[in-house]
mmCIF file of C-alpha atoms and ligand atoms in Angstrom:
data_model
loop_
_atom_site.group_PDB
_atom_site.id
_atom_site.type_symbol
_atom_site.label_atom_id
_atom_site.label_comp_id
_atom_site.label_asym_id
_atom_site.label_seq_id
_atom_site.Cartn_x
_atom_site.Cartn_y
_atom_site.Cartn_z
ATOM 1 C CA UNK A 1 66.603 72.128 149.744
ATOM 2 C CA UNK A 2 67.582 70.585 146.479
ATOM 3 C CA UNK A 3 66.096 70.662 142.902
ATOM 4 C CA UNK A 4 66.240 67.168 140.740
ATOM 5 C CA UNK A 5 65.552 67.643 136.952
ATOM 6 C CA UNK A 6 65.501 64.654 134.668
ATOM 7 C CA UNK A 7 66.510 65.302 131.178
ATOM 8 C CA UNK A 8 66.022 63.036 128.555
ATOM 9 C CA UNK A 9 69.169 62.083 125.196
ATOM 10 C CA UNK A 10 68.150 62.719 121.274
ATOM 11 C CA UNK A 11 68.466 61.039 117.856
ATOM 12 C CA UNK A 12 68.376 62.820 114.981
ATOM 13 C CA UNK A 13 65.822 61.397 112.689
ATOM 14 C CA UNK A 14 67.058 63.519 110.039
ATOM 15 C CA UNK A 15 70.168 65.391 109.700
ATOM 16 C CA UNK A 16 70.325 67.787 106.566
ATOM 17 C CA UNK A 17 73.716 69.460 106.358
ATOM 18 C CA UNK A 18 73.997 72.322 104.388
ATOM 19 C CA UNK A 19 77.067 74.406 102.586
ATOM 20 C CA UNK A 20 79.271 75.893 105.266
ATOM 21 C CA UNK A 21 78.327 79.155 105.710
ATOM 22 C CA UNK A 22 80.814 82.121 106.412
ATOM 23 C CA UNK A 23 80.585 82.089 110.216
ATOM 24 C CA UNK A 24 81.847 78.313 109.911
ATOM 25 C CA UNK A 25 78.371 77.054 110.861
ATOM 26 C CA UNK A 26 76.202 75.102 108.129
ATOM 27 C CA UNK A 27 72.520 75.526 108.076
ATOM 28 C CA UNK A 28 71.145 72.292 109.323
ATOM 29 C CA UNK A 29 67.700 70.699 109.196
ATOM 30 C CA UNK A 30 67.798 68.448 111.954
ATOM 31 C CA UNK A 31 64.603 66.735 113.198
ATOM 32 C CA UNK A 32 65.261 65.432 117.115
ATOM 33 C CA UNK A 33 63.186 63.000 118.973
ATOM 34 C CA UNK A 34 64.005 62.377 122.504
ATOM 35 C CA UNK A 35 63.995 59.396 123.358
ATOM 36 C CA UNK A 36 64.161 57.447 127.375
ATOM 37 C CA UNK A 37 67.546 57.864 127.789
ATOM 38 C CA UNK A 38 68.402 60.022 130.744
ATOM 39 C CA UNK A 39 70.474 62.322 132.942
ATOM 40 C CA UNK A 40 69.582 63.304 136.392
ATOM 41 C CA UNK A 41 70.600 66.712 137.330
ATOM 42 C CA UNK A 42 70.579 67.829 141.372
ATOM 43 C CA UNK A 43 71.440 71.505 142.331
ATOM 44 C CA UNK A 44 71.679 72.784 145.755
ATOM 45 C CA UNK A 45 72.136 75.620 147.536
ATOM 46 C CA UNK A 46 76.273 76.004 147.790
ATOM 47 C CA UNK A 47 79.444 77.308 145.767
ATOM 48 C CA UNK A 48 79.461 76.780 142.116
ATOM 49 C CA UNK A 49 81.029 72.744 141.701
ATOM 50 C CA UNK A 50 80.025 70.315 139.349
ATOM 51 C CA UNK A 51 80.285 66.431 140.569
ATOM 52 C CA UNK A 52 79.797 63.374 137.752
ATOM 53 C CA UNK A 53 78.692 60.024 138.856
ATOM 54 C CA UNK A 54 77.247 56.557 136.490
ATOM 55 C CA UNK A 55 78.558 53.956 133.940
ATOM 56 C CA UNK A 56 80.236 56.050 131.708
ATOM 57 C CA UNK A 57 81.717 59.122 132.554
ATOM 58 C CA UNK A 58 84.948 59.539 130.921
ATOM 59 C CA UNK A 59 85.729 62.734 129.596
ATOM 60 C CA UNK A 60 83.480 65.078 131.493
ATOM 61 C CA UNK A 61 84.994 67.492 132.550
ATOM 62 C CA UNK A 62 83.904 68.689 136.166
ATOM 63 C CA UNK A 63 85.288 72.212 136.434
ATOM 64 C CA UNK A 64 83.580 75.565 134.319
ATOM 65 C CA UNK A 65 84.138 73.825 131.390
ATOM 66 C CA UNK A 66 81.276 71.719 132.485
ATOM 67 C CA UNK A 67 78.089 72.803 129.896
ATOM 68 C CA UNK A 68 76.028 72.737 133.755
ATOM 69 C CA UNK A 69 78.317 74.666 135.335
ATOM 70 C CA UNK A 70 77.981 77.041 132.009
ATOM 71 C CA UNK A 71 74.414 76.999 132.192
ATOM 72 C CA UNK A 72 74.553 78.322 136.405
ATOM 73 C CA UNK A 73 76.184 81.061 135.552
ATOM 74 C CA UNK A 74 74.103 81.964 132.335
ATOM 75 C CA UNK A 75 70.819 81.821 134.700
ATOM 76 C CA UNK A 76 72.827 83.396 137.199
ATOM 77 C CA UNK A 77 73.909 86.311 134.701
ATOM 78 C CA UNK A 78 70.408 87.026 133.191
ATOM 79 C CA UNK A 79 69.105 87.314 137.263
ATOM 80 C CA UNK A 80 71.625 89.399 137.896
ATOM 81 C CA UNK A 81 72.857 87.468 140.939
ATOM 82 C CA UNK A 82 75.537 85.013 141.940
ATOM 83 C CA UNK A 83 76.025 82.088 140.874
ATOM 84 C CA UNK A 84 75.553 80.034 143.716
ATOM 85 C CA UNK A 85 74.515 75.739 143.166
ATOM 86 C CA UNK A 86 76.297 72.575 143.578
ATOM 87 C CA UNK A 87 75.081 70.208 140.474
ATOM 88 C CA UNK A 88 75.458 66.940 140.594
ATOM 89 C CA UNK A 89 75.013 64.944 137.432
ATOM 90 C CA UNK A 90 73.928 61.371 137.330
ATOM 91 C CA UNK A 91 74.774 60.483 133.968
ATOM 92 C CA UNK A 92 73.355 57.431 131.780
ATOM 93 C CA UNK A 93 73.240 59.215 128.043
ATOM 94 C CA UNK A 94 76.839 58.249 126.560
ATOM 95 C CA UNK A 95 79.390 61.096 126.562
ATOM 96 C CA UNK A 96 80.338 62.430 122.960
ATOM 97 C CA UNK A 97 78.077 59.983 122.055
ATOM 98 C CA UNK A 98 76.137 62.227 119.297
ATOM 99 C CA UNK A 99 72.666 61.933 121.168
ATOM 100 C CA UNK A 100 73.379 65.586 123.104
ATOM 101 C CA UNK A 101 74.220 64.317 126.867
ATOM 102 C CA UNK A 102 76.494 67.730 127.953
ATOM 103 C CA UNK A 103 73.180 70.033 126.168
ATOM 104 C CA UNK A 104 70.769 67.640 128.294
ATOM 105 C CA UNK A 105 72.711 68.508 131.128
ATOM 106 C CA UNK A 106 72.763 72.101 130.605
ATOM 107 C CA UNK A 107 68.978 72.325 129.894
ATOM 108 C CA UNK A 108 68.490 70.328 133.214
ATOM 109 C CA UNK A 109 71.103 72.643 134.937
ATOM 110 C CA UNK A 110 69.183 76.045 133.624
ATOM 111 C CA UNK A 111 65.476 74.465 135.038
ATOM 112 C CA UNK A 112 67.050 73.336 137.752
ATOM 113 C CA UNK A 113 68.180 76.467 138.880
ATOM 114 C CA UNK A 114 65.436 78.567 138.032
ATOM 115 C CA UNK A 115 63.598 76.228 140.563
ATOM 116 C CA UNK A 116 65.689 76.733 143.165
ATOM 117 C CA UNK A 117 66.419 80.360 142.900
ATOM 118 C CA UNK A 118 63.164 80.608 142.988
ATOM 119 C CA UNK A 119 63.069 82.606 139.834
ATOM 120 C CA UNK A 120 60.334 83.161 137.517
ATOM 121 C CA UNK A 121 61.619 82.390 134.128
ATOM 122 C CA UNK A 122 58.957 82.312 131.304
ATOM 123 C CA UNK A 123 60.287 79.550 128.569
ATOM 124 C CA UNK A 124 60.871 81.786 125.969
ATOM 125 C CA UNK A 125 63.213 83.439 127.936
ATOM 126 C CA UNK A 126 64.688 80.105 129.135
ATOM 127 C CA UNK A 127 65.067 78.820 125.611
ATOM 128 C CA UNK A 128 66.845 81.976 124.776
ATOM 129 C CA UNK A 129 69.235 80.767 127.009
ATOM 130 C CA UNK A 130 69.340 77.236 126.161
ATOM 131 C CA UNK A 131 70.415 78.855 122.891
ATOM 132 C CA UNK A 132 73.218 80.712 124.069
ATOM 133 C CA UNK A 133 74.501 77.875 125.625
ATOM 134 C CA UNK A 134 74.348 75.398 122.258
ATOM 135 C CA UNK A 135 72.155 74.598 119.275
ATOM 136 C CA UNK A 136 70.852 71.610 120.757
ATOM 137 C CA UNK A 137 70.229 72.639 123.876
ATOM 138 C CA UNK A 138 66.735 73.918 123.831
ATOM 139 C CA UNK A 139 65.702 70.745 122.388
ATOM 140 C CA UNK A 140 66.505 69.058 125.547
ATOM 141 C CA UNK A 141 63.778 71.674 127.764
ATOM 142 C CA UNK A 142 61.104 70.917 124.774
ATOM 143 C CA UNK A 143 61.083 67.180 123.997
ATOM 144 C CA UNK A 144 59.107 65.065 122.125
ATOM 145 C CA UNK A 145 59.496 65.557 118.249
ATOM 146 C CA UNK A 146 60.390 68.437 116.466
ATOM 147 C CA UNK A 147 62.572 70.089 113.806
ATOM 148 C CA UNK A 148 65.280 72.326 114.063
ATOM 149 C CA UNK A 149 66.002 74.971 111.314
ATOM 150 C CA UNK A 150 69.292 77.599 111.306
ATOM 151 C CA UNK A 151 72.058 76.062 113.330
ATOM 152 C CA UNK A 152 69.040 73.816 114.355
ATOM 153 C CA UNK A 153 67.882 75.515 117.406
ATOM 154 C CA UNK A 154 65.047 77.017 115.457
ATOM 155 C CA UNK A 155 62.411 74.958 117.168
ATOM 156 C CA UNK A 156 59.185 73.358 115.823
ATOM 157 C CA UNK A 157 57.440 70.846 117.395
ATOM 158 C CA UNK A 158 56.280 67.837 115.040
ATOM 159 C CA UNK A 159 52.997 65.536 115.225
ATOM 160 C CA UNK A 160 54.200 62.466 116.735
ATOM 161 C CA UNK A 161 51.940 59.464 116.699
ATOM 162 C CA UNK A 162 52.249 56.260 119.260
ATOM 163 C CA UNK A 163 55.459 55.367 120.372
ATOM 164 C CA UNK A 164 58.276 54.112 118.594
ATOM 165 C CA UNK A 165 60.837 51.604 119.890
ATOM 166 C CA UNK A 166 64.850 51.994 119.411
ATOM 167 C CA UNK A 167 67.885 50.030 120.223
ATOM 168 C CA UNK A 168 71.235 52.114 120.870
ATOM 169 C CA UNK A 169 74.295 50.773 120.179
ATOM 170 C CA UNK A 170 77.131 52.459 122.200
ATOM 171 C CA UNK A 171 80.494 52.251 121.070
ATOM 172 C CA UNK A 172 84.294 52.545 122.886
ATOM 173 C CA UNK A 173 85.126 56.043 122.868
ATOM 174 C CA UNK A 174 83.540 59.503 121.548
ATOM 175 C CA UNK A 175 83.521 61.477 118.401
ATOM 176 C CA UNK A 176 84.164 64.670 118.573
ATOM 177 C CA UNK A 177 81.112 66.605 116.944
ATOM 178 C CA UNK A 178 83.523 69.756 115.046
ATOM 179 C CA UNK A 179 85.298 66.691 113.915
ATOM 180 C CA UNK A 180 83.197 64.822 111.944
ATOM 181 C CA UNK A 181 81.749 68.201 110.400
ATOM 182 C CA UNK A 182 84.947 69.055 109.238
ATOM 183 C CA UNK A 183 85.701 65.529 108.212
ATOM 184 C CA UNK A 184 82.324 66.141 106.072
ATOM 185 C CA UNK A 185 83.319 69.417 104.567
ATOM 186 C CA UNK A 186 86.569 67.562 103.627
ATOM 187 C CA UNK A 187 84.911 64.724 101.693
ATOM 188 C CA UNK A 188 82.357 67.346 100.374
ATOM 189 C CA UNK A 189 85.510 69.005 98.815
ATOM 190 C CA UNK A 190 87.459 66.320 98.179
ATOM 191 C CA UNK A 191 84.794 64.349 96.188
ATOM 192 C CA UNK A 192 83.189 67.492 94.787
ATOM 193 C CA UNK A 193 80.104 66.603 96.261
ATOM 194 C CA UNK A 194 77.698 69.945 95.816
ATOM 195 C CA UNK A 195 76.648 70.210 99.476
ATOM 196 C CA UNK A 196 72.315 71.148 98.467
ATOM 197 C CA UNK A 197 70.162 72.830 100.495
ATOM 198 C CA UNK A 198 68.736 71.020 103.410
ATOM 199 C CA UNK A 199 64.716 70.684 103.099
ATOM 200 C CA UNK A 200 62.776 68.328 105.706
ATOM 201 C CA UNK A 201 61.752 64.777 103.885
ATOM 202 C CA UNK A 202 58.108 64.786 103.629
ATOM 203 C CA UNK A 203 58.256 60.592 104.106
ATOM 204 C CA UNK A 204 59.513 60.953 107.181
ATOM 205 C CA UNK A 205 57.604 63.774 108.408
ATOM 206 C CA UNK A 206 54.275 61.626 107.285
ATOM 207 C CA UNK A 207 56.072 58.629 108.949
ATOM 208 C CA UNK A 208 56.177 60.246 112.221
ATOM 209 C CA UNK A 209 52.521 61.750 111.862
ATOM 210 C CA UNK A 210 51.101 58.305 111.006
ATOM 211 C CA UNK A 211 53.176 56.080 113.456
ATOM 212 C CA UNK A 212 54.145 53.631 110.868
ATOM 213 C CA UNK A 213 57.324 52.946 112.292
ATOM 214 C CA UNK A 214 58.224 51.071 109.010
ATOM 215 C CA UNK A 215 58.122 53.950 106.994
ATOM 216 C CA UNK A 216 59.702 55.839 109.209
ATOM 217 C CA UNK A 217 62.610 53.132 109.197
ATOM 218 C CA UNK A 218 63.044 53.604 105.644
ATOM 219 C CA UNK A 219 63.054 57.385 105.661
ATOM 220 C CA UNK A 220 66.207 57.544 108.317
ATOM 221 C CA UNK A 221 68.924 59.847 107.129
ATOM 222 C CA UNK A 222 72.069 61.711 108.421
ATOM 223 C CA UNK A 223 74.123 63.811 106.241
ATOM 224 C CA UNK A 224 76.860 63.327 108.650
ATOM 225 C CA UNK A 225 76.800 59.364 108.515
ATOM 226 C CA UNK A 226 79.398 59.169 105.750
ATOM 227 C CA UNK A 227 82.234 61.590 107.983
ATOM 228 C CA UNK A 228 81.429 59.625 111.018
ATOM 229 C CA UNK A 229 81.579 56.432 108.746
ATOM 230 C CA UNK A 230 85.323 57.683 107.946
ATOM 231 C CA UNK A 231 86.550 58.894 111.177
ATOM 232 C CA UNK A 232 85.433 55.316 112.477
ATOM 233 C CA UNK A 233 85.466 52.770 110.085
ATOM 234 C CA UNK A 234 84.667 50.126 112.414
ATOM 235 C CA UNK A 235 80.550 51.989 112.814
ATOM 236 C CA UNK A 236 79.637 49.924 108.870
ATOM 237 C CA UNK A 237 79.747 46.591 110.540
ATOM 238 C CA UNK A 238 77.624 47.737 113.343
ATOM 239 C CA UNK A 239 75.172 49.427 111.300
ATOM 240 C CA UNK A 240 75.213 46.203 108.620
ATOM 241 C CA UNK A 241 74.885 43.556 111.941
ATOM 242 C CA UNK A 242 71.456 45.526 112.699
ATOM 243 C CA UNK A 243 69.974 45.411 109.178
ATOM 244 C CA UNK A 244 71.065 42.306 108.685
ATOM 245 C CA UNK A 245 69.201 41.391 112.422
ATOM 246 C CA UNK A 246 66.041 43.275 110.697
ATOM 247 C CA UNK A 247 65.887 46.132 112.168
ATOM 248 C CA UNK A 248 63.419 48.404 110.152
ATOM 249 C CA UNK A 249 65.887 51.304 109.602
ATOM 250 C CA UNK A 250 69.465 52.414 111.196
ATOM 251 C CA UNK A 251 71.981 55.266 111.523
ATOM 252 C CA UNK A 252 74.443 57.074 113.347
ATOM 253 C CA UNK A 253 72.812 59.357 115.594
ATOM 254 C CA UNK A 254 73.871 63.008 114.905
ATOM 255 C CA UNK A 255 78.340 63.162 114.887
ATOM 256 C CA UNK A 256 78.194 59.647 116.414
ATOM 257 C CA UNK A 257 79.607 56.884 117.395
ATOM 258 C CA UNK A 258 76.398 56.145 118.695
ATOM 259 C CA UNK A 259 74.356 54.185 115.916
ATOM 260 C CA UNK A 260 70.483 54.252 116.187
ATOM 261 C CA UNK A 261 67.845 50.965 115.228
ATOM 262 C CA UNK A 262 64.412 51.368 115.094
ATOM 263 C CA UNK A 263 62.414 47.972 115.955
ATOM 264 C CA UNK A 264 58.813 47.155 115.374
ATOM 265 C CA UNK A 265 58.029 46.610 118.695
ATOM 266 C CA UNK A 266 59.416 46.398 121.998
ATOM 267 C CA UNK A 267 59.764 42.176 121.667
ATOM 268 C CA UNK A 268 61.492 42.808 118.473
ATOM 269 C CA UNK A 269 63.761 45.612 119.910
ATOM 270 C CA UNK A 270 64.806 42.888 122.951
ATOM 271 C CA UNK A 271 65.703 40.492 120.002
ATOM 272 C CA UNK A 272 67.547 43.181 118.185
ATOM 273 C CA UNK A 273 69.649 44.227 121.681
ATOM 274 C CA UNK A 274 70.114 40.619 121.724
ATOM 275 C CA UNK A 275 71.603 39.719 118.683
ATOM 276 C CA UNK A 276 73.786 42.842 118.205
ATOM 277 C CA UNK A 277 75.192 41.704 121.679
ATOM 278 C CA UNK A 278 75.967 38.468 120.683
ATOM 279 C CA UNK A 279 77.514 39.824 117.850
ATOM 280 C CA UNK A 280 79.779 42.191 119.705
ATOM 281 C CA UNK A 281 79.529 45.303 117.319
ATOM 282 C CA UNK A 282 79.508 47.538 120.487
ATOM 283 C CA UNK A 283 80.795 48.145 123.832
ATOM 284 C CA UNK A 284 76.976 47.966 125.185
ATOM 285 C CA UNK A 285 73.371 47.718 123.891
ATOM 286 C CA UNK A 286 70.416 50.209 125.437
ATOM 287 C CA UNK A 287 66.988 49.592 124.438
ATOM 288 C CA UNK A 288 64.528 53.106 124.763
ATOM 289 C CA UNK A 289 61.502 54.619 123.618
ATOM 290 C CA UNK A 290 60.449 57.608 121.997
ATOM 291 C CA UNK A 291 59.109 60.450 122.017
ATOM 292 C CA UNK A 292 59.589 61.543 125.810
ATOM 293 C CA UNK A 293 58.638 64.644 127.131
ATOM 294 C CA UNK A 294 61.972 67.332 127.878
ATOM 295 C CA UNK A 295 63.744 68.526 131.100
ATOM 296 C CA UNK A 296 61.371 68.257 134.249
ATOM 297 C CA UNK A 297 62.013 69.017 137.523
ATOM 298 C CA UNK A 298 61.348 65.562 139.580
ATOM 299 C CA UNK A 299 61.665 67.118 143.050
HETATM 300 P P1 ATP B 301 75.971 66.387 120.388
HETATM 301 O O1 ATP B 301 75.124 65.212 120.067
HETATM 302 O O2 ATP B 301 75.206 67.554 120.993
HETATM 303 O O3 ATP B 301 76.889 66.818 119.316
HETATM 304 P P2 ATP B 301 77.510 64.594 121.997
HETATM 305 O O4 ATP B 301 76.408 63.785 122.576
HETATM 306 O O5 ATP B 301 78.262 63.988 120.867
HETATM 307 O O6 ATP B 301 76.946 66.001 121.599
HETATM 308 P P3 ATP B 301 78.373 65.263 124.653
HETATM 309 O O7 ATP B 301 78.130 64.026 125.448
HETATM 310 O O8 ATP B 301 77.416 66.382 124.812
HETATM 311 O O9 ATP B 301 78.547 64.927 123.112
HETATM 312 O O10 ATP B 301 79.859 65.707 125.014
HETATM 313 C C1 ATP B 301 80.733 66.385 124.143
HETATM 314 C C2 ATP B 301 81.899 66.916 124.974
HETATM 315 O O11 ATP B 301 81.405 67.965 125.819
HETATM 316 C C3 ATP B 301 82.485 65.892 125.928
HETATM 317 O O12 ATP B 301 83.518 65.174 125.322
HETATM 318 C C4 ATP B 301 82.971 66.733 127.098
HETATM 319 O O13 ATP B 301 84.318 67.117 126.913
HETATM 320 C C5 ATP B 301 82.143 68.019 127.037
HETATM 321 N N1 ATP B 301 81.150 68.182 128.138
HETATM 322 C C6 ATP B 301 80.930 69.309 128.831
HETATM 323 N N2 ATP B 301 79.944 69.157 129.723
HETATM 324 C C7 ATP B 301 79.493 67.903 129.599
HETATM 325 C C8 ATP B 301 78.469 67.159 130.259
HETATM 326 N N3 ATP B 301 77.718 67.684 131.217
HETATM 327 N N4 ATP B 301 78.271 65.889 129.857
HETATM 328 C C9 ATP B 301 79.025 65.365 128.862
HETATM 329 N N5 ATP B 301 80.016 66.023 128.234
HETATM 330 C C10 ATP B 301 80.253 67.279 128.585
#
C-alpha cells in the first residue's frame, strides 16, 4: 500500500515585516496564495528514508534533516508509535526558492502519513503540527488564499474571486530565507529605517475579493524585496524585464530568488513566459495559476 499527496508552492501577495522581536522572530503579516506549482509526496510502509527525484533538486538534503522526514516522526511522536514510511518526493516547486517547497513537503509528508497509518487526525490537530514543524507549513494543508498573522502561521482564509494567472521566474541558485531577514534587519539599521507595524493592505485584500487582477497587480508588496534585492543584485533586471513586458504587477516571492508576475490572462501570461525567456533574466520560466486548493491525498 502506498499514500500519494500532492501539495501545491506559495507566493506571498503581501509580506509585512515587522521589528524583530526578542525571540529573533519578527511579527509578519504575510498573505499566501497557492498557486499550481507542485510536489508529489509517496509514503509507504518501510524504515524511515527520504528519496528526491525531478528538475531541480540540488540541495535537498535526503537524510533527517529532510522537513518530510521531520514531519514522520512528528506524526509518529503525537501517535505514540514508530516512525515507520519511506517518502519519496517528486519535486517541481524550486528549492530555496522562497515559494515554501521543503514546508509543502512536510505538510504532504504529515497527510500522507496520517493516511497510511491509518490514523484519525482531526485538522486542528494536524495544523498544530504543521506548526511545529514551520510557520509556513500549515499553509501548505489549507490552500487557497489566506493571511497569516504572528510568525505567520496564524491562519485566515481570504475571499478569493476567479482565478488569477502568474508567471515564475526561477533563478540559478537559492536564498537562504534567515539570510535575507537578517540582511533586512541590517539595512533597517543601517539606514535607520523605523521597521512599522505590519497591517494587511485593504487594496489588496479588495483586489483579491473582487478578482480584478489589475488592482491586485498594483497592490503587490514584500517587505523583504529590498534584502533579497541586495543579497542578489542581479533579481532588479528580472523584475524591470517583466514590467517593462507589461506584466500588471511583480515581486520577489517571500526570501526569494524566485520573482513573481501576475498576467491578465493566461494568453498574456504565455507572452510574458515568452519574452522574459528570450530575454534570459532567469534560469527557467513556469507559468501557474492561483488559488489551488492545499495538500490532498491523490491515492
Ligand atoms: P520559504 O519560502 O518557506 O522560506 P524556500 O522555498 O525558500 O522556503 P525551501 O525550498 O523550503 O526554501 O528550502 C530551504 C532549505 O530547506 C533547502 O535549501 C534545504 O536545505 C532544506 N530542505 C529540507 N527539506 C527540504 C525539502 N523537502 N525540499 C526542499 N528543501 C528542503
Amino acid at each position: 500500500m502506498s499514500v500519494t499527496v500532492k501539495v501545491p508552492a506559495k507566493v506571498n501577495l503581501q509580506l509585512g515585516v515587522g521589528p524583530l522581536r526578542d525571540d529573533g522572530y519578527h511579527d509578519l503579516v504575510n498573505v499566501f496564495h497557492a498557486v499550481s506549482l507542485f510536489d508529489e509526496v509517496t509514503v509507504t510502509p518501510g524504515p524511515l528514508a527520504v528519496t528526491v527525484a525531478g528538475a531541480s533538486v540540488e540541495g535537498v538534503p535526503t537524510g533527517p534533516d529532510n522537513l518530510a522526514a521531520k514531519a514522520v516522526v512528528r506524526l509518529a511522536g503525537h501517535l505514540g508509535r514508530a516512525p515507520e514510511a519511506s517518502v519519496h518526493i517528486e519535486k517541481a516547486i524550486p528549492v530555496a526558492g522562497g515559494m515554501a517547497g521543503g514546508s509543502a513537503d512536510a505538510a504532504a509528508a504529515l497527510l500522507a502519513c496520517a493516511r497510511l497509518w491509518e490514523a484519525d487526525v482531526p485538522l486542528p490537530v494536524l495544523m498544530d503540527l504543521a506548526a511545529d514543524l514551520g510557520s509556513d507549513v500549515p499553509f501548505a494543508l489549507l490552500g487557497g488564499t489566506a493571511v497569516g498573522l504572528g510568525r505567520g502561521e496564524r491562519l485566515t482564509p481570504l475571499s478569493c474571486e476567479g482565478e488569477f494567472h502568474w508567471v515564475f521566474a526561477l533563478a540559478d541558485g537559492g536564498l537562504s530565507t534567515p539570510a535575507v531577514f537578517a540582511e533586512c534587519d541590517r539595512l533597517r539599521a543601517a539606514f535607520e529605517a523605523e521597521a512599522g507595524w505590519p497591517h494587511e493592505s485593504p487594496d489588496l485584500l479588495a483586489a483579491l475579493a473582487s478578482g480584478d487582477a489589475k488592482a491586485l497587480g498594483a497592490a503587490l508588496t514584500n517587505d523583504l524585496q529590498p534584502a533579497a534585492l541586495s543579497l542578489r543584485p542581479s533579481l532588479g533586471r528580472t523584475l524591470a524585464a517583466g514590467r517593462e513586458f507589461g506584466a500588471l504587477g511583480e515581486l520577489v516571492s517571500g526570501s526569494g530568488p524566485t520573482c513573481a508576475f501576475l498576467a491578465a490572462d493566461a494568453e498574456h501570461a504565455a507572452e510574458l513566459a515568452a519574452a522574459l525567456a528570450e530575454a534570459g533574466v532567469a534560469r527557467a520560466l513556469a507559468a501557474a495559476t492561483g488559488p489551488v486548493p492545499g495538500a490532498h491525498v491523490l491515492s
